[in-house]
mmCIF file of C-alpha atoms and ligand atoms in Angstrom:
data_model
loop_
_atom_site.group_PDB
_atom_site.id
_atom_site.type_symbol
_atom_site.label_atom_id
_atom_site.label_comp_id
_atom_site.label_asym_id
_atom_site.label_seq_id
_atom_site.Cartn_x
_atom_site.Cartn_y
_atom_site.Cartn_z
ATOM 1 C CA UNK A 1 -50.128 46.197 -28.212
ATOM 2 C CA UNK A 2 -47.436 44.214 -29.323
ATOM 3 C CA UNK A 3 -45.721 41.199 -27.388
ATOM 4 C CA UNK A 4 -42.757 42.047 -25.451
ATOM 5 C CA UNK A 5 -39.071 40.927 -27.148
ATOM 6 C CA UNK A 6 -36.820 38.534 -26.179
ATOM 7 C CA UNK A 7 -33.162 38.627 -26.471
ATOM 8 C CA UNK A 8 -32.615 34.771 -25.847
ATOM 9 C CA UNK A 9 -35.056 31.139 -26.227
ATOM 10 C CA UNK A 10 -33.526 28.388 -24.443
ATOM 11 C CA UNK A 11 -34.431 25.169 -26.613
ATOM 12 C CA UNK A 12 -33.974 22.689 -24.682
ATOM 13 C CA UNK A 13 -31.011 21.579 -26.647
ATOM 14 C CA UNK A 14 -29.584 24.864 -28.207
ATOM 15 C CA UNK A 15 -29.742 28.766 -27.358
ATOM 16 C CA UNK A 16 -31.587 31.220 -29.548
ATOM 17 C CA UNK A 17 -30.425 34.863 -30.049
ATOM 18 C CA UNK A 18 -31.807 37.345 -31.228
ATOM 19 C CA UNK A 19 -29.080 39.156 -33.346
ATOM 20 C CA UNK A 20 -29.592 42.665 -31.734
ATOM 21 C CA UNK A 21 -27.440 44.105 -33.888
ATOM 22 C CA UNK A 22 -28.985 44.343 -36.929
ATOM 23 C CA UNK A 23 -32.083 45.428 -35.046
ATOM 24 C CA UNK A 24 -34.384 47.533 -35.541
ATOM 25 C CA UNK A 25 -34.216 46.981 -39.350
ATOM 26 C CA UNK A 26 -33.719 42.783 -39.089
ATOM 27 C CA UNK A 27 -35.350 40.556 -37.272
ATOM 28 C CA UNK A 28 -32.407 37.932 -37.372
ATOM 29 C CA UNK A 29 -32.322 34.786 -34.945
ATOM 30 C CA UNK A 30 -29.308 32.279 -34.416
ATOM 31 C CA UNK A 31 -29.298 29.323 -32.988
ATOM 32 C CA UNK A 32 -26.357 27.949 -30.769
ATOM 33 C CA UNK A 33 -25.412 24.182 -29.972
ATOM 34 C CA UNK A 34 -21.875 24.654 -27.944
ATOM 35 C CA UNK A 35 -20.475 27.188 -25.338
ATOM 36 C CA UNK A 36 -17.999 28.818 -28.116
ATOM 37 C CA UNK A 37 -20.774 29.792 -29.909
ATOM 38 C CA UNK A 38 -22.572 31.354 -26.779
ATOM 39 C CA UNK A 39 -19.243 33.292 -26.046
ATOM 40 C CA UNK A 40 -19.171 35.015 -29.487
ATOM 41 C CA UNK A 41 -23.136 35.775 -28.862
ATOM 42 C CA UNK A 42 -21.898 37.915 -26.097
ATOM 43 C CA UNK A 43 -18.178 39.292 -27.108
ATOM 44 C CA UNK A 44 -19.781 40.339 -30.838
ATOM 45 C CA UNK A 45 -23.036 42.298 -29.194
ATOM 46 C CA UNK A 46 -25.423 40.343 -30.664
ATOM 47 C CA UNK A 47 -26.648 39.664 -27.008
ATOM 48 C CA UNK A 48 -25.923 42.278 -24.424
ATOM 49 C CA UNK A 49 -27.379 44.277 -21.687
ATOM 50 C CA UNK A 50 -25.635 43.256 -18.161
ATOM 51 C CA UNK A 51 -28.399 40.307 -17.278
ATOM 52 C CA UNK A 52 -28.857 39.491 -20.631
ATOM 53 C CA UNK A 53 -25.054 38.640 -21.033
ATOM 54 C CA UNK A 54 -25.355 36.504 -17.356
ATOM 55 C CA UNK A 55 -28.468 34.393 -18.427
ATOM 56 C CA UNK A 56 -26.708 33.440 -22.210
ATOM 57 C CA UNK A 57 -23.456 32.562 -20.040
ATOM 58 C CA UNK A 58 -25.312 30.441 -18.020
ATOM 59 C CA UNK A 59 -27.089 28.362 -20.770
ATOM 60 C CA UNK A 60 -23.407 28.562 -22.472
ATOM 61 C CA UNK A 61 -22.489 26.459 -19.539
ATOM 62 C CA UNK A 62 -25.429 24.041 -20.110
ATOM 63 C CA UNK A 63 -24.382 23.356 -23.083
ATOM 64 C CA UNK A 64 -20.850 22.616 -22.361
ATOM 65 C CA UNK A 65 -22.494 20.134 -20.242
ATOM 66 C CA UNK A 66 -24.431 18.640 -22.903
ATOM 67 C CA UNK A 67 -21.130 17.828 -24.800
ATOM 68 C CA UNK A 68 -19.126 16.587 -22.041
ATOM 69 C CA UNK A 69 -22.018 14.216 -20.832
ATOM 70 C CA UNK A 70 -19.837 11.186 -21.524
ATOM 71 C CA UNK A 71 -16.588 11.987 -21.215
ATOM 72 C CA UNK A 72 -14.492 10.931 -18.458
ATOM 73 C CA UNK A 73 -12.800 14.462 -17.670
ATOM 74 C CA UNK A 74 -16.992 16.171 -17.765
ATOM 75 C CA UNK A 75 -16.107 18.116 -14.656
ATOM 76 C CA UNK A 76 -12.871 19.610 -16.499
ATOM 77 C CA UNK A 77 -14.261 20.108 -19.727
ATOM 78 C CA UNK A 78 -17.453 22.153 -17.897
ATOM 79 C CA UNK A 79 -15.136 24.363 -16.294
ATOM 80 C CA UNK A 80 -12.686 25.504 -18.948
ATOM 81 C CA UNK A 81 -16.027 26.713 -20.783
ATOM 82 C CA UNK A 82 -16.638 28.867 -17.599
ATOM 83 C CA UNK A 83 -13.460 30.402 -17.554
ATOM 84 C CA UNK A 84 -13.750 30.763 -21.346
ATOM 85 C CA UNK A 85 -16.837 32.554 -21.270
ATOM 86 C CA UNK A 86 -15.777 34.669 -18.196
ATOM 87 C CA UNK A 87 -13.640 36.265 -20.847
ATOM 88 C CA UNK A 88 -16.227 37.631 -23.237
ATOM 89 C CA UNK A 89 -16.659 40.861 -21.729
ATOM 90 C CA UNK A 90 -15.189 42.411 -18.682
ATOM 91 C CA UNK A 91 -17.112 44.911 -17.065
ATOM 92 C CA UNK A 92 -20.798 43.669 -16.640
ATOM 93 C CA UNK A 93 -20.480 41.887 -13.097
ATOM 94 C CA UNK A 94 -23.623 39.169 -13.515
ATOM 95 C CA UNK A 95 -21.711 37.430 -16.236
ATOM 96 C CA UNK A 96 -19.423 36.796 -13.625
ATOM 97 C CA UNK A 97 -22.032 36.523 -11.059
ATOM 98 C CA UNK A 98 -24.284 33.821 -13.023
ATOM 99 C CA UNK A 99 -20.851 31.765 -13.837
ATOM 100 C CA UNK A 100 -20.252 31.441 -9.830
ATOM 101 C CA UNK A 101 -23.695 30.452 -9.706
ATOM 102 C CA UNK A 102 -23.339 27.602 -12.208
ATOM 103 C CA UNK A 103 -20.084 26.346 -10.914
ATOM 104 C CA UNK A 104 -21.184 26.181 -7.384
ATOM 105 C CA UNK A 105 -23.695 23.544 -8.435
ATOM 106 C CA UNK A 106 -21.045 21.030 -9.365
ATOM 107 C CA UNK A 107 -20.116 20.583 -6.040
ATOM 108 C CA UNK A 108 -20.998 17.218 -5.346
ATOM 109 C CA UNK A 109 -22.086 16.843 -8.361
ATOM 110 C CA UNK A 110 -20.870 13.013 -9.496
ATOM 111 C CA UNK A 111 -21.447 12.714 -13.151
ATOM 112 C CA UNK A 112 -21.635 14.458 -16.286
ATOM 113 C CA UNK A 113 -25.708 13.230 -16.646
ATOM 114 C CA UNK A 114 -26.572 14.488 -12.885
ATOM 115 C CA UNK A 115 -24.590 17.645 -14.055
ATOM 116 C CA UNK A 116 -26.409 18.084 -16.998
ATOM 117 C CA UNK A 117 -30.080 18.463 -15.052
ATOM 118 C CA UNK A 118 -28.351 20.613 -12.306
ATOM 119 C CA UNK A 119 -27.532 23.168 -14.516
ATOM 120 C CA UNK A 120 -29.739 23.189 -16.830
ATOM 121 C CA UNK A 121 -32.554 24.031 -13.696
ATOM 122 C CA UNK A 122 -29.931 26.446 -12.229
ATOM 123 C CA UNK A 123 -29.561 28.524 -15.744
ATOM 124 C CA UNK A 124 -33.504 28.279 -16.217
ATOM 125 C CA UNK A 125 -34.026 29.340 -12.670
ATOM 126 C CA UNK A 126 -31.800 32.388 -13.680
ATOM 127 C CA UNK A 127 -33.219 33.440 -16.210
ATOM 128 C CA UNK A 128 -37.110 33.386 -14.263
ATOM 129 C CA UNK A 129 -35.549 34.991 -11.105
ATOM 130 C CA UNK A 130 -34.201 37.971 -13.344
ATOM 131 C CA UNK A 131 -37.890 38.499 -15.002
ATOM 132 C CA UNK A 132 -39.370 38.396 -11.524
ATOM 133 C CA UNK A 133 -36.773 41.199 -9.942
ATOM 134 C CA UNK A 134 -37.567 43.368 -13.014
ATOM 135 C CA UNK A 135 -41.023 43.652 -12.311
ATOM 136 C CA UNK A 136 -40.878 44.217 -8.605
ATOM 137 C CA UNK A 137 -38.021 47.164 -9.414
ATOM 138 C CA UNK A 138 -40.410 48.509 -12.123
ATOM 139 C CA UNK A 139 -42.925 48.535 -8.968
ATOM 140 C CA UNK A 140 -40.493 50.027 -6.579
ATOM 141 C CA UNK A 141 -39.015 52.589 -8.625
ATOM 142 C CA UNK A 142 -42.209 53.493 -9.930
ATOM 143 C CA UNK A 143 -43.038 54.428 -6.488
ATOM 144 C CA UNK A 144 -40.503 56.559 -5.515
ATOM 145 C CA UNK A 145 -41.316 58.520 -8.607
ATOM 146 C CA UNK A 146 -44.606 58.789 -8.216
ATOM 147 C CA UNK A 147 -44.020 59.807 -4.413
ATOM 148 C CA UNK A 148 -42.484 63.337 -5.479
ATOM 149 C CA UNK A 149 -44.999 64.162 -8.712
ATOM 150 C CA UNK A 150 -48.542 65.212 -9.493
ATOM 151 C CA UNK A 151 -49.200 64.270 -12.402
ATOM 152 C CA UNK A 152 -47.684 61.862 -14.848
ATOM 153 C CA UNK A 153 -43.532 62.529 -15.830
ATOM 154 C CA UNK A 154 -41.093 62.784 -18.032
ATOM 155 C CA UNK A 155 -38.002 60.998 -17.746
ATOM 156 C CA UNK A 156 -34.894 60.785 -19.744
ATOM 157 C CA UNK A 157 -32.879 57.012 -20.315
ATOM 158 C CA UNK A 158 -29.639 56.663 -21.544
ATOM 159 C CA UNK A 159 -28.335 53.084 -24.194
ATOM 160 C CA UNK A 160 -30.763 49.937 -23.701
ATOM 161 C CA UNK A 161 -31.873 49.055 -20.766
ATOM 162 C CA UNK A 162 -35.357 47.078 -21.559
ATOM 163 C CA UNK A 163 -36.381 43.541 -22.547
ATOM 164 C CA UNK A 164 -33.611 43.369 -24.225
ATOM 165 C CA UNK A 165 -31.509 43.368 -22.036
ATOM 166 C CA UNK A 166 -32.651 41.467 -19.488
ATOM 167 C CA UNK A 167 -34.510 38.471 -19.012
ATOM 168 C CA UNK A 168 -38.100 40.301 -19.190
ATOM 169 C CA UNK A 169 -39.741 43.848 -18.239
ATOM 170 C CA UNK A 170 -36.244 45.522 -17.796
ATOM 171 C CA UNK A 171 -34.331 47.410 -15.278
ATOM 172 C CA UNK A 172 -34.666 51.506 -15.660
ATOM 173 C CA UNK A 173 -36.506 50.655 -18.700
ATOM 174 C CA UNK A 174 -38.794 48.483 -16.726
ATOM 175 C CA UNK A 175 -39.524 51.718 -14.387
ATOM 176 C CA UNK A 176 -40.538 53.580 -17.498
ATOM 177 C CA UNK A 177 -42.391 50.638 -18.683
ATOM 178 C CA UNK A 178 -44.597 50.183 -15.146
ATOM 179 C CA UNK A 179 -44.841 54.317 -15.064
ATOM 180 C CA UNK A 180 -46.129 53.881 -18.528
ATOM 181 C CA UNK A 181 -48.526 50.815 -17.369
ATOM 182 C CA UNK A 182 -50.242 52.923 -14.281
ATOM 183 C CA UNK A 183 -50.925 56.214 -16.754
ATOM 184 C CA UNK A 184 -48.280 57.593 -15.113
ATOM 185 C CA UNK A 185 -45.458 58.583 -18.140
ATOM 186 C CA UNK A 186 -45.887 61.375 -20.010
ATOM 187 C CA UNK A 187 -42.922 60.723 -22.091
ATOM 188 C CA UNK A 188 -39.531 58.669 -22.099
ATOM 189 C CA UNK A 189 -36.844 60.616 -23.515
ATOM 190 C CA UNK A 190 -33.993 58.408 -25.015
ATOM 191 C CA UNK A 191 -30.114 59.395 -25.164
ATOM 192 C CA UNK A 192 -29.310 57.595 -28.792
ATOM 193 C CA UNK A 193 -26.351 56.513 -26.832
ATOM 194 C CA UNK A 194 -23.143 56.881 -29.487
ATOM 195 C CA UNK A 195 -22.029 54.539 -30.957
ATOM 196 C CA UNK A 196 -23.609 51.502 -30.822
ATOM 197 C CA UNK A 197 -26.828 53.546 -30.560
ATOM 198 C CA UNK A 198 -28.279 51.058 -28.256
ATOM 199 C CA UNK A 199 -30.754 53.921 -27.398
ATOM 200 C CA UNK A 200 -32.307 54.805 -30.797
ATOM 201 C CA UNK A 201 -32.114 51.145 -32.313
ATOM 202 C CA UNK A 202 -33.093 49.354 -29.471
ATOM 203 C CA UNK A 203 -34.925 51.424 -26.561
ATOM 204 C CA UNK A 204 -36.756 53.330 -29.656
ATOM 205 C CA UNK A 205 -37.966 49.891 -31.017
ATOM 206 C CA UNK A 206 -39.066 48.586 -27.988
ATOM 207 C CA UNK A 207 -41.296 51.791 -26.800
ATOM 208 C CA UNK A 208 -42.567 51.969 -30.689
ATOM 209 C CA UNK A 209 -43.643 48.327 -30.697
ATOM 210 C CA UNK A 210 -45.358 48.975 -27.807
ATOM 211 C CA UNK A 211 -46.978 52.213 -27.403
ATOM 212 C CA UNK A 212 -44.727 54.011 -24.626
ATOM 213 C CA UNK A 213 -44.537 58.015 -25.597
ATOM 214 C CA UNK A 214 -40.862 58.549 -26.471
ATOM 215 C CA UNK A 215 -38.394 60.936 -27.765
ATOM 216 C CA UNK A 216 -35.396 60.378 -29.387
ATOM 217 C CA UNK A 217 -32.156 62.725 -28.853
ATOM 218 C CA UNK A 218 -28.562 63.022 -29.915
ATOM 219 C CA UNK A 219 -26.533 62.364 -26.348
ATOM 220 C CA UNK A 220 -25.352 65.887 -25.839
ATOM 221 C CA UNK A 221 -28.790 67.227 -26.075
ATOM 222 C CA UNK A 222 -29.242 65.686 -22.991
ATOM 223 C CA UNK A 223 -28.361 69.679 -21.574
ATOM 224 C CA UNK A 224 -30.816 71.489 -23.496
ATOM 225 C CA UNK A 225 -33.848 68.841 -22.264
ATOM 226 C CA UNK A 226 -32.194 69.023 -18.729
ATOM 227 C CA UNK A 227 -31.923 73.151 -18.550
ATOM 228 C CA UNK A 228 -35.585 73.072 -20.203
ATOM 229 C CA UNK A 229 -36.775 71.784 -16.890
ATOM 230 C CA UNK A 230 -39.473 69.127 -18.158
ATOM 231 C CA UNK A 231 -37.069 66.487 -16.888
ATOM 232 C CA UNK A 232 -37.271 65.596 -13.304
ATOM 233 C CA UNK A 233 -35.723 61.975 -13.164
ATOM 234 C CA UNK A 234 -32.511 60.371 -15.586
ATOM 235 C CA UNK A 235 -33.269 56.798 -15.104
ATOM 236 C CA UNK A 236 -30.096 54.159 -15.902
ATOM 237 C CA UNK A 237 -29.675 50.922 -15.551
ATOM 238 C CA UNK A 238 -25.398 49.407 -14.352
ATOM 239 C CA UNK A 239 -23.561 47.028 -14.980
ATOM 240 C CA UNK A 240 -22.143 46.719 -11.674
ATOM 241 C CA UNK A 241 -22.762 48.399 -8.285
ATOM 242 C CA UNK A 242 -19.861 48.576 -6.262
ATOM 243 C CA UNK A 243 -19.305 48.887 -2.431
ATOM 244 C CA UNK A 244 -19.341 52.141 -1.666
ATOM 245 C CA UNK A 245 -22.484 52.851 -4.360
ATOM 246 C CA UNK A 246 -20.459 53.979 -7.416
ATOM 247 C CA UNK A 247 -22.243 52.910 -10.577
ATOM 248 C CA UNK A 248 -20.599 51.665 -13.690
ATOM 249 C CA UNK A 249 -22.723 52.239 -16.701
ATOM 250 C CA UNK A 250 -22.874 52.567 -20.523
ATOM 251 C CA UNK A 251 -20.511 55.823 -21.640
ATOM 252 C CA UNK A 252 -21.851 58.678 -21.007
ATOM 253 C CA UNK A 253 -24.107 57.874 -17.694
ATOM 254 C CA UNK A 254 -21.357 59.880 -16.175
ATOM 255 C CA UNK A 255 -22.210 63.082 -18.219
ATOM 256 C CA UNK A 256 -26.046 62.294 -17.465
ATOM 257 C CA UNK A 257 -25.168 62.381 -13.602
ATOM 258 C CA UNK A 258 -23.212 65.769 -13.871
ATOM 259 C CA UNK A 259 -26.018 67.376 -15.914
ATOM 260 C CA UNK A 260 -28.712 66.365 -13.532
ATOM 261 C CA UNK A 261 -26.860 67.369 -10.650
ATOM 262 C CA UNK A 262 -26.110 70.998 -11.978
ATOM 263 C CA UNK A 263 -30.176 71.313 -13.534
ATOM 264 C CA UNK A 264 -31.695 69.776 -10.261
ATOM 265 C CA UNK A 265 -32.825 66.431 -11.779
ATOM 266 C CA UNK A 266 -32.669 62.901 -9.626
ATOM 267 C CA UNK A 267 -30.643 60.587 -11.128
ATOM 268 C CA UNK A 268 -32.038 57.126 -10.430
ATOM 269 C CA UNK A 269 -29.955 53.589 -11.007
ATOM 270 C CA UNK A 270 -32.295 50.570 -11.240
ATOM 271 C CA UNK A 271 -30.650 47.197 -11.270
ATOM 272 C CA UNK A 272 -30.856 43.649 -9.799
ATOM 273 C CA UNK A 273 -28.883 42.265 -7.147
ATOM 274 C CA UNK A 274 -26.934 39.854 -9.319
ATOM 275 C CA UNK A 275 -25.374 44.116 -10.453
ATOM 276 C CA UNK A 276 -23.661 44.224 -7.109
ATOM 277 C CA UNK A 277 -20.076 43.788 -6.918
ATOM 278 C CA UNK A 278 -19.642 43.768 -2.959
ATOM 279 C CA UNK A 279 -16.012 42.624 -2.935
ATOM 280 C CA UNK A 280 -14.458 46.062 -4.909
ATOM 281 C CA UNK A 281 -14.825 48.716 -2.832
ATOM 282 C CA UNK A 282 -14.742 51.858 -5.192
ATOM 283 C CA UNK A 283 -15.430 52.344 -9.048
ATOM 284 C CA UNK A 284 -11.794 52.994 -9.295
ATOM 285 C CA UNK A 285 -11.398 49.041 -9.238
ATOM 286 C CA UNK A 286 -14.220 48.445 -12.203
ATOM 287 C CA UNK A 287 -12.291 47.294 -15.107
ATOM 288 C CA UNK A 288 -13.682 49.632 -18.110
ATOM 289 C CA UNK A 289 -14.101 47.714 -21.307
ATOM 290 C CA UNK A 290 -12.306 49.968 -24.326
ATOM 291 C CA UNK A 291 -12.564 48.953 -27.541
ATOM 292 C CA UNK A 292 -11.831 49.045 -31.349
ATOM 293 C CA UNK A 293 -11.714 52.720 -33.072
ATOM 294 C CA UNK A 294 -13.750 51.679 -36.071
ATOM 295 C CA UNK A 295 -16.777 52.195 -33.879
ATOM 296 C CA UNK A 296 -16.060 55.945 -33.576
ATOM 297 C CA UNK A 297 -14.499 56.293 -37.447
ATOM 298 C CA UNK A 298 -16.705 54.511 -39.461
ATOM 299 C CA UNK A 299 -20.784 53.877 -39.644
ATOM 300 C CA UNK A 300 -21.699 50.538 -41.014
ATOM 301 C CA UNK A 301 -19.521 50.918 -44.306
ATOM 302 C CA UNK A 302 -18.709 54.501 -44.630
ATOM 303 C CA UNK A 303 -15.973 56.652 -42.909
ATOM 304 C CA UNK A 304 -16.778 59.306 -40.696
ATOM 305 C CA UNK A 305 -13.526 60.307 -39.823
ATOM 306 C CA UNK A 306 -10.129 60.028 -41.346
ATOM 307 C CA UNK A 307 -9.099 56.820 -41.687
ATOM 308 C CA UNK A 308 -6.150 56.207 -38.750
ATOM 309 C CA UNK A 309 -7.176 58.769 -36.616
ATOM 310 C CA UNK A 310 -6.625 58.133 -33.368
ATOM 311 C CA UNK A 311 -9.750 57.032 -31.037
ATOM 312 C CA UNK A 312 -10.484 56.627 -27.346
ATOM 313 C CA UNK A 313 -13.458 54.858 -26.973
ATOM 314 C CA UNK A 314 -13.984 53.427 -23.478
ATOM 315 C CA UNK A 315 -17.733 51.795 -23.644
ATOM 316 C CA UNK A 316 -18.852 52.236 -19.673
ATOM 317 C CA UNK A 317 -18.104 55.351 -17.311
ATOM 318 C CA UNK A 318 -18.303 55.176 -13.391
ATOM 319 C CA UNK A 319 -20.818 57.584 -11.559
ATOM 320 C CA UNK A 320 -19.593 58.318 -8.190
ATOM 321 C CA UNK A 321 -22.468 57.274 -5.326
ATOM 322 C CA UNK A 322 -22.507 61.339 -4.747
ATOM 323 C CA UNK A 323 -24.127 61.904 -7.524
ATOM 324 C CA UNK A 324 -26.852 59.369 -7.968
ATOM 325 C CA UNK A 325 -30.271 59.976 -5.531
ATOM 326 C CA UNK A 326 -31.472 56.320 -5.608
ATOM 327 C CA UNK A 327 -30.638 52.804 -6.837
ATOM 328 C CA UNK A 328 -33.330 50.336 -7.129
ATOM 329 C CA UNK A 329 -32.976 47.068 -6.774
ATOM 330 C CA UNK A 330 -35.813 43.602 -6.274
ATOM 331 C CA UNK A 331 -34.374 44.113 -3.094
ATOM 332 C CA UNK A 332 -35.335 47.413 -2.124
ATOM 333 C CA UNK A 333 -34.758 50.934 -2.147
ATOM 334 C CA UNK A 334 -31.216 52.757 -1.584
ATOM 335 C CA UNK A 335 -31.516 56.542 -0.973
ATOM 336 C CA UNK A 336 -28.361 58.922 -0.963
ATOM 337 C CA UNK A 337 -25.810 56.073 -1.351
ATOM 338 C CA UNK A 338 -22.982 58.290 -0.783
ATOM 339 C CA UNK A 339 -24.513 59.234 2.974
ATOM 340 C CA UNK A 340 -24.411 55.241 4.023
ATOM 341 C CA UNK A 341 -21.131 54.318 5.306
ATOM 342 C CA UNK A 342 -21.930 50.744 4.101
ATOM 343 C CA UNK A 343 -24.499 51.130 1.112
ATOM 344 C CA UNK A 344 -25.627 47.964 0.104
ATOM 345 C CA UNK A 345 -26.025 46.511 3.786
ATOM 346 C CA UNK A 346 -29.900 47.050 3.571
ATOM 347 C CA UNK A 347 -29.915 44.911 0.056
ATOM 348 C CA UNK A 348 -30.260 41.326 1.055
HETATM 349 O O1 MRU B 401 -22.584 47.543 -24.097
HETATM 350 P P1 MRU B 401 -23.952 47.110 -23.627
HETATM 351 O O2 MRU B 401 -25.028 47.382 -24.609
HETATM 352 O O3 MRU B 401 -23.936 45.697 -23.095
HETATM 353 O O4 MRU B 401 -24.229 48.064 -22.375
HETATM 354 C C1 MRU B 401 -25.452 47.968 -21.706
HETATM 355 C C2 MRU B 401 -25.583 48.938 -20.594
HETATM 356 O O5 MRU B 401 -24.690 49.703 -20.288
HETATM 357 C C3 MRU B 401 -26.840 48.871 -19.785
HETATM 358 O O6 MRU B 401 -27.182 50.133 -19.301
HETATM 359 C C4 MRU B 401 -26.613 47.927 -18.593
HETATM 360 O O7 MRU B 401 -26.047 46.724 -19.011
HETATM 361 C C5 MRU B 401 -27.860 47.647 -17.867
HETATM 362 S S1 MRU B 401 -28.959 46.651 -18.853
HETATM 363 C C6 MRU B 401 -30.305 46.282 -17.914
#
């Protein structure tokens, strides 16, 4: 069995990234010394994946650090990279999340040396805390699977939600990889997840590599494996949980929910705490990243549409807390989100 990727190798001095997308054909690393560089790491895709994109950010912030060590104005300089990496991609709340983090430890912080250490621990200690909740929500949404089968499952995932993207193990890809662990998988099928096919370039490469039973399908045979009744559980991972338990999620989570509402399926959200977005109340508030046509008219250098055509091409959908059964967090479990007046209150 194969070792388990990485999307990012802090250095010491510089940040390596794993270019994820020329994956699975490439194996292509780059190596950042400065937060600018981090920042186009995360707006181009080469990192992404929610807690991926909060652990770079947070090493982004070291290394602003690093290069205002001397300078009088450190404590400026440090914090113009935060809000400059703040704007690398909008929806994803632990970017945000891990940027509070690191500029809560300047407080009291007196030079640009002492800052250095601080956040260099606090980015590190990030990054560890993330592996760690991965494997206790692969362990606790394991569980609840296991609780309501006899036999090992099949489960159906939607864009990239592994190793990857995280810092270890993985969120709903983390489930499938501890259901897979105990004998308990009988196959993971995988949305390809249109168009940045997160799901057959990266979730594919990561079960191949090591030895997880999956299926690839195009996203809107999600219905026909739903109706065919093999499917008990769609398990996602979010990029930010909001008050009242609506999920915001890679496009097409929304479609996912519907389906396995109407077929009978439980629809299962598995993230870590640094997902939650307390402060909006609804998903109506989750600011949905859109972005360029090419992605939907052209594939790598050939036209798939006409050229001009118009495009929407919003890249995260919200699920309403109606229709999702359980989110899972390193916190615990969340049943029926949309019968809790107050959701999250058991999470702390
Ligand atoms: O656009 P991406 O690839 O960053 O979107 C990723 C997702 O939507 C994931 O499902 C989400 O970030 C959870 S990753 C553990």
């Amino acid at each position: 069995m194969s070792e388990q990727v990485v999307p990012v190798i802090w250095r010491g001095d510089c940040l390596e990234v794993l270019d994820q997308r020329r994956l699975p054909g490439e194996e292509v690393w780059h190596s950042y010394r400065d937060s600018v560089g981090v920042f186009e790491a995360i707006a181009s895709m080469q990192v992404r994946g929610a807690p991926a994109i909060g652990i770079s950010a947070a090493y982004g912030v070291v290394l602003a650090a690093f290069a205002a060590r001397d300078e009088v104005d450190w404590r400026i300089a440090i914090e113009r990279a935060i809000d400059e990496l703040a704007e690398s991609r909008p929806t994803a709340v632990n970017l945000f999340w891990a940027l509070r983090r690191m500029q809560g430890c300047l407080e009291g912080i007196g030079s640009g040396s002492e800052a250095c250490a601080v956040l260099e621990r606090e980015a590190i200690r990030i990054h560890e805390e993330d592996a760690a909740a991965n494997r206790r929500m692969g362990e606790l949404g394991a569980d609840v699977i296991q609780e309501g089968s006899d036999g090992p499952v099949e489960v159906l995932t939607h864009c990239n939600t592994g190793a990857l993207a995280t810092g270890g193990h993985g969120t709903a890809l983390g489930v499938v990889r501890t259901l897979h662990e105990r004998g308990a998988l009988s196959m993971v099928h995988m949305d390809e997840t249109r168009p940045w096919l997160q799901g057959s370039r990266l979730t594919a490469w990561e079960c191949m590599r090591e030895g997880i039973r999956c299926s690839l399908n195009v996203d809107s045979a999600a219905a026909t494996l739903l109706a065919s009744g093999r499917v008990r559980w769609v398990i996602v991972g979010a990029d930010r949980i909001v008050a009242n338990g609506d999920v915001a999620n890679k496009i097409g989570t929304l479609n996912l929910a519907i389906l396995a509402r109407h077929f009978g399926a439980g629809v299962m959200v598995v993230a870590p705490a640094s997902t939650l977005d307390r402060e909006t109340p609804d998903g109506s508030g989750i600011v949905i990243e859109q972005r360029d046509g090419n992605e939907l008219r052209r594939v790598g250098e050939r036209d798939i549409a006409p050229a001009g055509v118009a495009a929407f091409n919003p890249v995260f959908d919200v699920t309403p807390a109606a229709l999702i059964d359980v989110i899972v967090t390193e916190q615990g479990v969340v049943r029926n989100p949309a019968r809790h007046t107050n959701p999250l209150a058991s999470l702390v």
